[in-house]
XYZ file of N, CA and C in Angstrom:
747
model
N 0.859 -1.188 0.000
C 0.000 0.000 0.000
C 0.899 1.243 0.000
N 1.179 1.869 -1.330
C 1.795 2.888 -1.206
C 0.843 4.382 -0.630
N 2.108 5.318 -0.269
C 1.526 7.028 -0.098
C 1.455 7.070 1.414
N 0.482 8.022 1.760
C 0.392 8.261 2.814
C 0.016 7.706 3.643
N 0.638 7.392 4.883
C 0.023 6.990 6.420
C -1.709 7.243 5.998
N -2.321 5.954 6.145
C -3.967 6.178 6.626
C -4.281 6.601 7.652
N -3.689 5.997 8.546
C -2.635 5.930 10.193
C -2.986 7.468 10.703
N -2.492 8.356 10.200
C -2.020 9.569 10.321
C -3.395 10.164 9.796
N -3.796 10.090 8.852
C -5.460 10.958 8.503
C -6.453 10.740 9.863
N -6.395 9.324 10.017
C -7.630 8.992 11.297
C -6.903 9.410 12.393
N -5.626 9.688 12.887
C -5.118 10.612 13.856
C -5.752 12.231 13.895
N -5.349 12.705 12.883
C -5.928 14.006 12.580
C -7.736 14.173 12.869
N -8.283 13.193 12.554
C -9.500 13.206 12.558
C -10.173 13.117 14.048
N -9.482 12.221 14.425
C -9.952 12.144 16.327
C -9.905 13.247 16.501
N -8.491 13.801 16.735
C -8.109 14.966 17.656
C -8.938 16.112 17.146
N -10.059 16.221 16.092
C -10.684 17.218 15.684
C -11.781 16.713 16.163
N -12.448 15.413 16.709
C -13.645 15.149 16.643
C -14.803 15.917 17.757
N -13.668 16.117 19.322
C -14.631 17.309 20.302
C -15.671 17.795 19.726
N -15.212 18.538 18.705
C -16.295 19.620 18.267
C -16.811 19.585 17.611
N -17.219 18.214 17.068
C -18.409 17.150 16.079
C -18.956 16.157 17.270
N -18.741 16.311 18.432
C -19.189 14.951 18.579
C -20.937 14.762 18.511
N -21.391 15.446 18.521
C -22.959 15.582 18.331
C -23.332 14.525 16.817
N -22.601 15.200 16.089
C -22.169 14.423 14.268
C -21.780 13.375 14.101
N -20.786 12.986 15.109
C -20.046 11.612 15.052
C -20.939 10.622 15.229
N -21.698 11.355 16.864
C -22.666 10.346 17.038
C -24.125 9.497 16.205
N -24.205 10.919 15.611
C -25.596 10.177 14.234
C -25.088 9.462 13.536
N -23.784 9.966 12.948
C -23.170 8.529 11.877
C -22.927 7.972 12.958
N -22.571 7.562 13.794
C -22.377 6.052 14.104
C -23.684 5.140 14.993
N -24.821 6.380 15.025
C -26.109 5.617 15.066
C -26.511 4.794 13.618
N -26.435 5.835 12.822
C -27.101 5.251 11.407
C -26.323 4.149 10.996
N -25.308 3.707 11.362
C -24.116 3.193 10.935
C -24.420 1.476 11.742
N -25.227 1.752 13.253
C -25.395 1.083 13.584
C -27.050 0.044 13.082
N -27.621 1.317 12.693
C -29.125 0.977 12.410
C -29.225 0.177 11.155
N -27.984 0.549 9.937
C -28.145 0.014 8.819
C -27.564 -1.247 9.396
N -26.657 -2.049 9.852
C -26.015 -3.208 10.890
C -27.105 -4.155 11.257
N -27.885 -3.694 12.044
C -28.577 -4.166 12.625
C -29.527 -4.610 11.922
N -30.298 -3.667 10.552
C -31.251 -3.585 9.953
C -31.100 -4.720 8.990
N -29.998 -5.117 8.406
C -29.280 -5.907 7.610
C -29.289 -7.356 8.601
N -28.759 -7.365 9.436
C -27.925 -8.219 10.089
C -29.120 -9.375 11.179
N -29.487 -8.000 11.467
C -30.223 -8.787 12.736
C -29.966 -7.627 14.389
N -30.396 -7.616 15.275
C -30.346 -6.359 16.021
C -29.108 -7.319 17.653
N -28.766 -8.647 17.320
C -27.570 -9.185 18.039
C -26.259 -9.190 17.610
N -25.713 -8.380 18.445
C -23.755 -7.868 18.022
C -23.416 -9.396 17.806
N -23.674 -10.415 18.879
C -23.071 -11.953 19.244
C -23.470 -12.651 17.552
N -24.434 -12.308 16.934
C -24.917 -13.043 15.795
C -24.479 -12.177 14.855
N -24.078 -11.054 14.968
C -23.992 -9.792 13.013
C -22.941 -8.964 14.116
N -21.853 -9.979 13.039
C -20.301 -9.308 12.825
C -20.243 -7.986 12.772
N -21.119 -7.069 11.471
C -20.837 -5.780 11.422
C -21.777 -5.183 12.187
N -22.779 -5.728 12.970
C -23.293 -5.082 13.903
C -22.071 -4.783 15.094
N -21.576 -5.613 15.657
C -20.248 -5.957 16.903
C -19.909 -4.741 16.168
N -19.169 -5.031 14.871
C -18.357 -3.770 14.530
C -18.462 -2.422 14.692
N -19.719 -1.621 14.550
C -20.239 -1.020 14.333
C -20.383 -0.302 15.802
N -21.372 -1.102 16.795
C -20.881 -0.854 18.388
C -19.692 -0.244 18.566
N -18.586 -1.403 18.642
C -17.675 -1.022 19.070
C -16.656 -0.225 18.672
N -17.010 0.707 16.896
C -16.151 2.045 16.716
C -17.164 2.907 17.705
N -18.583 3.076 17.636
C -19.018 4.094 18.231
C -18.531 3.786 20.248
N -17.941 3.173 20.466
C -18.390 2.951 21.670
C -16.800 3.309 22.457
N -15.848 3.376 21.251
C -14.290 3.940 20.811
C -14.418 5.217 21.383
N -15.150 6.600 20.499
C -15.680 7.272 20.799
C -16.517 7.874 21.649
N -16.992 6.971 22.502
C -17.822 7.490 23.575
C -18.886 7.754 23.521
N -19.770 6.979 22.380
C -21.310 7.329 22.625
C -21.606 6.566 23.321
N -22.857 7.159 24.275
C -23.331 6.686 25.373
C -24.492 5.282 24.753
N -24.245 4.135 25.660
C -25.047 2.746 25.763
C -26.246 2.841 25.111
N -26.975 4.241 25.832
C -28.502 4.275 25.256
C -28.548 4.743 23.869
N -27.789 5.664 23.670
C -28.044 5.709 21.843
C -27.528 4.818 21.148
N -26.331 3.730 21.579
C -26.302 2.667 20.582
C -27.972 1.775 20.667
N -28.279 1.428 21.884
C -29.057 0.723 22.233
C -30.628 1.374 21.309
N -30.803 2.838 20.938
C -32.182 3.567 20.676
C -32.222 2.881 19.330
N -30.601 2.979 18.503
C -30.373 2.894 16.932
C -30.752 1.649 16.834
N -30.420 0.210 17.720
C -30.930 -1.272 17.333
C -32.271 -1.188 17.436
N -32.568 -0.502 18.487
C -34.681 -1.062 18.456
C -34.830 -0.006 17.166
N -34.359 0.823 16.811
C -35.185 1.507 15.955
C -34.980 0.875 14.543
N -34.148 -0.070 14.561
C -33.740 -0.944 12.971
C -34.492 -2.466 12.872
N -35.010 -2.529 14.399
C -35.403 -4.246 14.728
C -37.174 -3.910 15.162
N -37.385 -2.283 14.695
C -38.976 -2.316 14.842
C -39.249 -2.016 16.441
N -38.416 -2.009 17.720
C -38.831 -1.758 18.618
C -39.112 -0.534 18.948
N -38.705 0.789 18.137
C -39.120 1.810 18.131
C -39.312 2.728 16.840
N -39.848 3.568 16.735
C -40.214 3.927 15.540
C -39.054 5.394 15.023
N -38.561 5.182 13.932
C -37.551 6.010 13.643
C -37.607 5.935 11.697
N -36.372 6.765 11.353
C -36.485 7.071 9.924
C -36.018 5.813 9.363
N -36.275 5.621 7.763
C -35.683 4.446 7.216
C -34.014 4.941 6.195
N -32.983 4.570 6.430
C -31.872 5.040 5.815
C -31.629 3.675 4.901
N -31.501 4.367 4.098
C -30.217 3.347 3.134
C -28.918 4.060 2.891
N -28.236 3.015 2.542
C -26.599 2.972 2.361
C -26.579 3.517 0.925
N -25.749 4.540 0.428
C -25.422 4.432 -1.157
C -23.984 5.135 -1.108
N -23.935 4.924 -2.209
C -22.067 5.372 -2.473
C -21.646 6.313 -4.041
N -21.536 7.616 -3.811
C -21.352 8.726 -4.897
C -19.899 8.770 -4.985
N -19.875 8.702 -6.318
C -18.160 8.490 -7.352
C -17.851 10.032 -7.508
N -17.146 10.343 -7.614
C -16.642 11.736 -8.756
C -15.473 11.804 -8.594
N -15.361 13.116 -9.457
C -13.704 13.568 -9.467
C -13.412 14.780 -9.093
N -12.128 14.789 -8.152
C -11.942 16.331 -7.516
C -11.221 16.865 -8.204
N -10.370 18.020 -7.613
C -10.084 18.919 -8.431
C -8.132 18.105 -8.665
N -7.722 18.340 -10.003
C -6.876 17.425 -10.446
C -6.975 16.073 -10.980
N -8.305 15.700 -10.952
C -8.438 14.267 -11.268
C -8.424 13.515 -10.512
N -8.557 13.834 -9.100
C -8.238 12.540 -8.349
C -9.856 11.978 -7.923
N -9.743 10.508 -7.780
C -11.104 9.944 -7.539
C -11.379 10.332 -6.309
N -13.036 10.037 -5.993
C -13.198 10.306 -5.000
C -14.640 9.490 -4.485
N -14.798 8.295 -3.377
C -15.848 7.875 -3.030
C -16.560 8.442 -1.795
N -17.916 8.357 -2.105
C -18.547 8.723 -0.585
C -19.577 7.965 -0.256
N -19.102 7.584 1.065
C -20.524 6.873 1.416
C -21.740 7.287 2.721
N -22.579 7.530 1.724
C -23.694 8.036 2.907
C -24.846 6.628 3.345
N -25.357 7.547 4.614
C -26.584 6.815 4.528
C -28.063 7.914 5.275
N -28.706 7.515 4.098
C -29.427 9.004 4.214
C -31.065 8.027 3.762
N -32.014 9.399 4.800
C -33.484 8.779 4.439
C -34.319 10.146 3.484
N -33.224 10.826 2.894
C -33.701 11.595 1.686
C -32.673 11.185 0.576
N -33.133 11.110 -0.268
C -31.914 10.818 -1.479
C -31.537 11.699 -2.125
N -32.804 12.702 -2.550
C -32.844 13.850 -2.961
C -31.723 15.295 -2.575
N -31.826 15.069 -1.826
C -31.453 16.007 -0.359
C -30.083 15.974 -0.564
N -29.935 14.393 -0.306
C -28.311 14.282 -0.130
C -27.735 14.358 -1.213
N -28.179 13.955 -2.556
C -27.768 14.130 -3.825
C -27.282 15.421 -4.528
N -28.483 16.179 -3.929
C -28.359 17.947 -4.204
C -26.501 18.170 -3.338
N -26.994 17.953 -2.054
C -25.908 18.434 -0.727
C -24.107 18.013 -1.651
N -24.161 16.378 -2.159
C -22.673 16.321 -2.798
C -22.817 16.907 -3.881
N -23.338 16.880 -4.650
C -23.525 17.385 -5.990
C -22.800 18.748 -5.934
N -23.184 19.680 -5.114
C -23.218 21.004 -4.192
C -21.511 20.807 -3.899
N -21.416 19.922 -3.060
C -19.819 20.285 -2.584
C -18.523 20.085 -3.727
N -19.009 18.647 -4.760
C -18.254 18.695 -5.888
C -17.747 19.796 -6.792
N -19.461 20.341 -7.045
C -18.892 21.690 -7.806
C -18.324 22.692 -7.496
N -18.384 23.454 -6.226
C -18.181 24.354 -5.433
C -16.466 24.078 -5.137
N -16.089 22.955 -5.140
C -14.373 23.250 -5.010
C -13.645 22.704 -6.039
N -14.240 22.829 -7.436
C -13.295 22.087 -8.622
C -13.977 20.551 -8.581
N -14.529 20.315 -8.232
C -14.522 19.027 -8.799
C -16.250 18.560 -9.305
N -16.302 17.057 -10.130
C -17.468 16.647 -10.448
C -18.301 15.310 -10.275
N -19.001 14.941 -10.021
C -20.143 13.945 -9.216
C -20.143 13.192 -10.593
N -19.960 11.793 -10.533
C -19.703 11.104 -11.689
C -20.858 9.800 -11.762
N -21.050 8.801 -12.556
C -21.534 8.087 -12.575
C -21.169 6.957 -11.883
N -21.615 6.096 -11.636
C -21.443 4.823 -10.300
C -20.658 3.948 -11.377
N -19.757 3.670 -10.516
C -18.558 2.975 -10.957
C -17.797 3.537 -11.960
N -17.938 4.764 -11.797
C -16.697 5.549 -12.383
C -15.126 5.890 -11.812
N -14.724 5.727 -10.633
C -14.141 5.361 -10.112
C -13.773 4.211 -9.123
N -15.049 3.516 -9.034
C -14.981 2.355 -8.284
C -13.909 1.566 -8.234
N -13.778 1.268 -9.337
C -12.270 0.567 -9.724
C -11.352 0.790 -9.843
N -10.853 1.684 -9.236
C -9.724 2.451 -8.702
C -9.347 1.642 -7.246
N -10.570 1.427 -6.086
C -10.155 1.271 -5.127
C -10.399 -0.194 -5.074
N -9.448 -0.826 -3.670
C -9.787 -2.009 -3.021
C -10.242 -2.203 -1.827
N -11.641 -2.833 -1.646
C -11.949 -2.470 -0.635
C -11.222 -3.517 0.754
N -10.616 -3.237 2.012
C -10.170 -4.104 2.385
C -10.127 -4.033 4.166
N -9.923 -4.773 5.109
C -10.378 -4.994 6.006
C -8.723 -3.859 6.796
N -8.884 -2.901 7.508
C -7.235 -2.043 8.188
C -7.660 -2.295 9.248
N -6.368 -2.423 10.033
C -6.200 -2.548 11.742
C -5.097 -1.587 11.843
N -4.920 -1.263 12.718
C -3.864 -0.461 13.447
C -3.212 -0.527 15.036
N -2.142 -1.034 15.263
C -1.461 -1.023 16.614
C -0.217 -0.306 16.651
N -0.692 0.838 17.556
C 0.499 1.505 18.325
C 1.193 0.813 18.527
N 2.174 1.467 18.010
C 3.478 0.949 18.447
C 4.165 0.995 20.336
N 3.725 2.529 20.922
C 4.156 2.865 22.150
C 3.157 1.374 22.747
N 1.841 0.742 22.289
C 1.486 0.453 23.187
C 1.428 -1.241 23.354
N 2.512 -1.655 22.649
C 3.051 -3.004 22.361
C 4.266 -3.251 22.567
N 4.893 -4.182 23.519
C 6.434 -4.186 23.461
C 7.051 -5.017 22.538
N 6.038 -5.825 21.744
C 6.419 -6.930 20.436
C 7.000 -6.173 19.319
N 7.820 -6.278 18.722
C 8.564 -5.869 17.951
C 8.074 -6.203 16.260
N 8.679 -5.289 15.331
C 8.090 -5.254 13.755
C 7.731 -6.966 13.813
N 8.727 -7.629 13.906
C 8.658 -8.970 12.834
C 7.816 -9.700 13.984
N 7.705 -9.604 15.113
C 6.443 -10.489 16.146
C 5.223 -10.221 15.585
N 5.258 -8.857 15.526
C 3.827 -8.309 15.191
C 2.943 -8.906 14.083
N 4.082 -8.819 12.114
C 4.239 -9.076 11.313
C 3.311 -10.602 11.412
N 4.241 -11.565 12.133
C 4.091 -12.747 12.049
C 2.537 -13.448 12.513
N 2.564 -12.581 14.356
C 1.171 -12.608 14.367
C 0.458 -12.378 13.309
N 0.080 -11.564 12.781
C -0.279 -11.144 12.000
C -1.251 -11.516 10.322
N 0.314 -12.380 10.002
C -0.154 -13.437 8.502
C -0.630 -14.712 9.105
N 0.056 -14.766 10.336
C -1.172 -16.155 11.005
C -1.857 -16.368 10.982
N -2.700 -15.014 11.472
C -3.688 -14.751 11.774
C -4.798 -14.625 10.598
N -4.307 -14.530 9.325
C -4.570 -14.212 7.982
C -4.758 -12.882 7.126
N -3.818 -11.802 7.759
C -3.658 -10.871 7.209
C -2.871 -11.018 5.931
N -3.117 -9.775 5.011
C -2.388 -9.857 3.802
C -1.087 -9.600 3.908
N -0.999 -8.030 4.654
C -0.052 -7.585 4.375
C 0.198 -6.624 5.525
N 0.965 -6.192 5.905
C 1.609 -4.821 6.726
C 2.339 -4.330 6.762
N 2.314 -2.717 6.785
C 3.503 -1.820 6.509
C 3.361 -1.175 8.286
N 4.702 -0.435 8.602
C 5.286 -0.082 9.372
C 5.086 1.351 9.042
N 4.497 2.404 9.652
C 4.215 3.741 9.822
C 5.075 4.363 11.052
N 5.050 5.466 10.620
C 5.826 6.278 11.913
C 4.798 6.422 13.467
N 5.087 5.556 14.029
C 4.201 4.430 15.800
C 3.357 3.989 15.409
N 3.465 3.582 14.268
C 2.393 2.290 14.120
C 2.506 1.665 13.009
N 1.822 -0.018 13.415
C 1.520 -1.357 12.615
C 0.352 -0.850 11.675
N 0.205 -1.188 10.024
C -0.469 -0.943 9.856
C -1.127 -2.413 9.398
N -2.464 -3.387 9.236
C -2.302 -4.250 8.970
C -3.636 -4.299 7.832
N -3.236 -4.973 6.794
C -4.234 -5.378 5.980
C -5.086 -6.674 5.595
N -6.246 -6.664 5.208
C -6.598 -8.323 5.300
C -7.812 -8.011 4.186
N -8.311 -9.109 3.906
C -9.553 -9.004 2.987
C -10.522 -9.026 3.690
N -11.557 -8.249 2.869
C -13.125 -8.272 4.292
C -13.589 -9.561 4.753
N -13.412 -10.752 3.607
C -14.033 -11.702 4.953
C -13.346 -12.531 6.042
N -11.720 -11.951 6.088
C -11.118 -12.910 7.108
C -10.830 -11.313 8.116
N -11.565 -10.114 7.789
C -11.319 -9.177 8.759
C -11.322 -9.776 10.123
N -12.514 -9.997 10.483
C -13.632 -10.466 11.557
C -12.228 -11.512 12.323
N -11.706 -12.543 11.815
C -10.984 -13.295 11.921
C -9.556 -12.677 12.636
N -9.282 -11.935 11.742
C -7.483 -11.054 12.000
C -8.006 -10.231 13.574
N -8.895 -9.884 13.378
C -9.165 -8.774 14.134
C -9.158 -9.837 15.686
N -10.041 -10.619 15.674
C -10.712 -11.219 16.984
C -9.341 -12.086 17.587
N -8.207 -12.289 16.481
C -7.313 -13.362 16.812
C -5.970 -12.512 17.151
N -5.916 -11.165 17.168
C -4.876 -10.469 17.038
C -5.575 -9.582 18.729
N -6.397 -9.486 18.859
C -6.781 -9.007 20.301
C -6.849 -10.053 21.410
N -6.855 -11.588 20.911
C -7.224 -12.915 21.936
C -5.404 -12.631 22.329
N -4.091 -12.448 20.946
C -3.112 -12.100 21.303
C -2.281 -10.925 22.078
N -3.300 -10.226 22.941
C -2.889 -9.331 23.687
C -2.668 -8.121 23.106
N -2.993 -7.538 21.920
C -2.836 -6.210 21.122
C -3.696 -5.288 21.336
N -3.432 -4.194 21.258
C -4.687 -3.531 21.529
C -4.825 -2.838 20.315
N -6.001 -2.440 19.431
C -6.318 -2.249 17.897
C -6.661 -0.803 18.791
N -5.734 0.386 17.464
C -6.504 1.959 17.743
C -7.646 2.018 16.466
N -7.428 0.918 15.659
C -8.823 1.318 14.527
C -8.854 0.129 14.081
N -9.757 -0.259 13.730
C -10.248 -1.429 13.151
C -11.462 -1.259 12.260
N -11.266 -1.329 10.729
C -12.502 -1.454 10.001
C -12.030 -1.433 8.815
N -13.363 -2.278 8.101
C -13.409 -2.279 6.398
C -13.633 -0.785 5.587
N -12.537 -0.919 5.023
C -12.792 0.312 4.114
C -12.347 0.211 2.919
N -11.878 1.619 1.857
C -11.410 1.196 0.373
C -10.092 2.048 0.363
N -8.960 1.524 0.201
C -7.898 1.419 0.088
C -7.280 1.982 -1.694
N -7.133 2.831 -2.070
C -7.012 3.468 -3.493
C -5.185 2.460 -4.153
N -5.501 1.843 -5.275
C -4.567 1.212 -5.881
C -3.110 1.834 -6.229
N -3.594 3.168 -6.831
C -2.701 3.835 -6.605
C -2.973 5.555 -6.347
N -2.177 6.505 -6.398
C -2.386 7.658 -5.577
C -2.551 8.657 -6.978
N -3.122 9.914 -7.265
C -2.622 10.943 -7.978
C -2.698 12.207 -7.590
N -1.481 12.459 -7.862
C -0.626 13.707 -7.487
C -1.126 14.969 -8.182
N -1.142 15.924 -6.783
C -1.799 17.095 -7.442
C -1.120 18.492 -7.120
N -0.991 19.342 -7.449
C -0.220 20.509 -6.984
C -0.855 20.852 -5.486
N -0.268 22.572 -5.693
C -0.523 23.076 -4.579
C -2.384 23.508 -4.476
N -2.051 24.218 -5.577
C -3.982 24.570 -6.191
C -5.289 23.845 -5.791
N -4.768 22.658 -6.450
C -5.688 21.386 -6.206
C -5.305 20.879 -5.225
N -4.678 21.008 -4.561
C -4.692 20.276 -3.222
C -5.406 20.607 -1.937
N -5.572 22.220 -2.329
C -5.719 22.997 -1.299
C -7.699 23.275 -1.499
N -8.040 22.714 -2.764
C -9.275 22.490 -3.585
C -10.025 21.228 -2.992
N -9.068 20.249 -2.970
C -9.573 19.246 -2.627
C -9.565 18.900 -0.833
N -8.930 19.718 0.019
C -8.354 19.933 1.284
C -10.258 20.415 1.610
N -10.496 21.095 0.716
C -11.927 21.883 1.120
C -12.930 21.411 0.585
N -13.049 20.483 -0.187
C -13.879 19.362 -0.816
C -14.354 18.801 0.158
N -13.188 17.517 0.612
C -13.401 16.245 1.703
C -13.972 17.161 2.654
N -13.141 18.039 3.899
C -13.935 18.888 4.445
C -15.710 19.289 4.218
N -15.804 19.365 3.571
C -16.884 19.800 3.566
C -18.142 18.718 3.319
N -17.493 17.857 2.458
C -18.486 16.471 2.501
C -18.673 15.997 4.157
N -17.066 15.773 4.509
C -17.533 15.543 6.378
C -17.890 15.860 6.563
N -18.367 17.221 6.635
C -19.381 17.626 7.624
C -21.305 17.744 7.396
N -21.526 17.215 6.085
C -22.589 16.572 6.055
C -23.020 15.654 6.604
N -24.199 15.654 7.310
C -24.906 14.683 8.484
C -24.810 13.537 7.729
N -24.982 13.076 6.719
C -25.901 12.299 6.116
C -24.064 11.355 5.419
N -23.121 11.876 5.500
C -22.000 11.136 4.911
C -21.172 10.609 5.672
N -21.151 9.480 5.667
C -20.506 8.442 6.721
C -19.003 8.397 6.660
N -18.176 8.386 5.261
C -16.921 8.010 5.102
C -16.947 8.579 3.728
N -15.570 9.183 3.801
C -14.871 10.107 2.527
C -13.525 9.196 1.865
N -13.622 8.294 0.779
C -12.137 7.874 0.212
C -11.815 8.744 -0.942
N -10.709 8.476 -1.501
C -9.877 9.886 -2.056
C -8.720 8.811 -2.641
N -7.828 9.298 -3.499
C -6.527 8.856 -3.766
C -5.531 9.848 -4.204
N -6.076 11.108 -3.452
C -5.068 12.147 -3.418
C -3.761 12.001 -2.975
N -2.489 12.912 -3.653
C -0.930 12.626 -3.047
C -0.935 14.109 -3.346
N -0.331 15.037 -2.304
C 0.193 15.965 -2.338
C 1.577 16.229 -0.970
N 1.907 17.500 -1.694
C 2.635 17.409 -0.176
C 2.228 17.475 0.695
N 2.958 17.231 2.088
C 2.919 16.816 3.320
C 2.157 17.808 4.172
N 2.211 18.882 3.760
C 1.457 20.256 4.476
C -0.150 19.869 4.130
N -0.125 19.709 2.756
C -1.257 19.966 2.071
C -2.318 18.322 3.070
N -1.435 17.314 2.977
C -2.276 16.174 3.294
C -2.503 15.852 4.849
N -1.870 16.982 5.445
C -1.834 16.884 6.831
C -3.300 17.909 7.367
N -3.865 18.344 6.614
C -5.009 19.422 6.458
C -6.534 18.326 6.107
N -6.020 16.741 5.247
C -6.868 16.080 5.242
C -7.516 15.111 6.298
């Protein structure tokens, strides 16, 4: 996995989250409701339900709003209906760009990216217009400060366990696996005493494209601004710029 630390974006992103957490918490209700809604409303029986819990629970949302989002997906209480969808385009420089919402207007939300694409250089494309760019794939992450096992212990755990692959970031393991032996790497790498700072399926860009200062600083205010739509769960990208510029993402 070449380019930038992922590592390092979801660093940046915590330490900003204080002053979203109101935001954080709906996506990771809805996040839980589509889980549940899919799955079944038991973490012990639906994998990405467990999953799903336990990023919001990372974060600190409180028991009862995970708990409001399952009855409200399993019929025990009455709430909105969301679906999952995923908008392609291209930002400014060409670089791809996926988003995934989950929204109970379509309309709404369609207008809202549509809106942020154009507004900083870039354009809202047809489905699977960039799709194939990315891979979607199961990331873990272990601090380094908070493990005394060393690169090649880690490593080894690791492909045991059935990971693909892992690169070494500046304090941290980064580890890769395919989505259906995630569940697997994940549960067998914590029974081994690790402690995971992130754990989840996401899409991983094949390769990166490089954009100046212009577009970087275009697309810096793009992603931005999609985050902070209620309704958008996760922003992928395969932007490379410099280090200033991607430290802003």
């Amino acid at each position: 996995m070449a380019g930038h630390s992922k590592w390092k974006n979801i660093q940046r992103r915590k330490n900003a989250q204080d002053a979203k957490r109101g935001k954080i918490f709906m996506k990771h209700a809805k996040d839980i409701y589509i889980a549940a809604k899919q799955g079944g409303g038991d973490p012990e029986m639906n994998a990405s339900l467990r999953l799903a819990v336990e990023k919001a629970k990372s974060d600190n949302m409180p028991n009862e709003n995970i708990d409001r989002a399952i009855k409200k997906a399993t019929g025990d209480l009455d709430g909105a209906n969301y679906e999952e969808l995923t908008y392609e385009g291209y930002g400014p420089g060409g670089t791809a760009v996926m988003v995934e919402v989950l929204t109970d207007n379509k309309n709404r939300t369609a207008s809202e990216v549509r809106h942020a694409f154009s507004k900083n250089g870039g354009n809202l494309g047809e489905n699977g217009c960039v799709a194939f760019m990315f891979n979607r794939k199961g990331y873990l992450v272990i601090d380094q400060s908070k493990t005394d096992a060393d690169e090649d212990t880690v490593m080894l755990e690791a492909i045991e366990a059935g990971a693909e692959e892992m690169e070494t970031v500046e304090g941290a393991y980064e580890i890769y696996t395919d989505p259906e032996d995630f569940q697997d790497v994940k549960s067998t790498l914590e029974e081994s005493g690790f402690t995971l700072e992130t754990a989840e399926i996401t899409m991983i860009p094949q390769t990166l494209s490089q954009v100046d200062e212009s577009d970087g600083n275009k697309m810096v205010k793009l992603v931005h601004m999609l985050e902070d739509m209620e309704d958008v769960q996760e922003v992928h990208h395969n932007m490379d710029a410099d280090e200033a510029i991607m430290e802003q993402i």
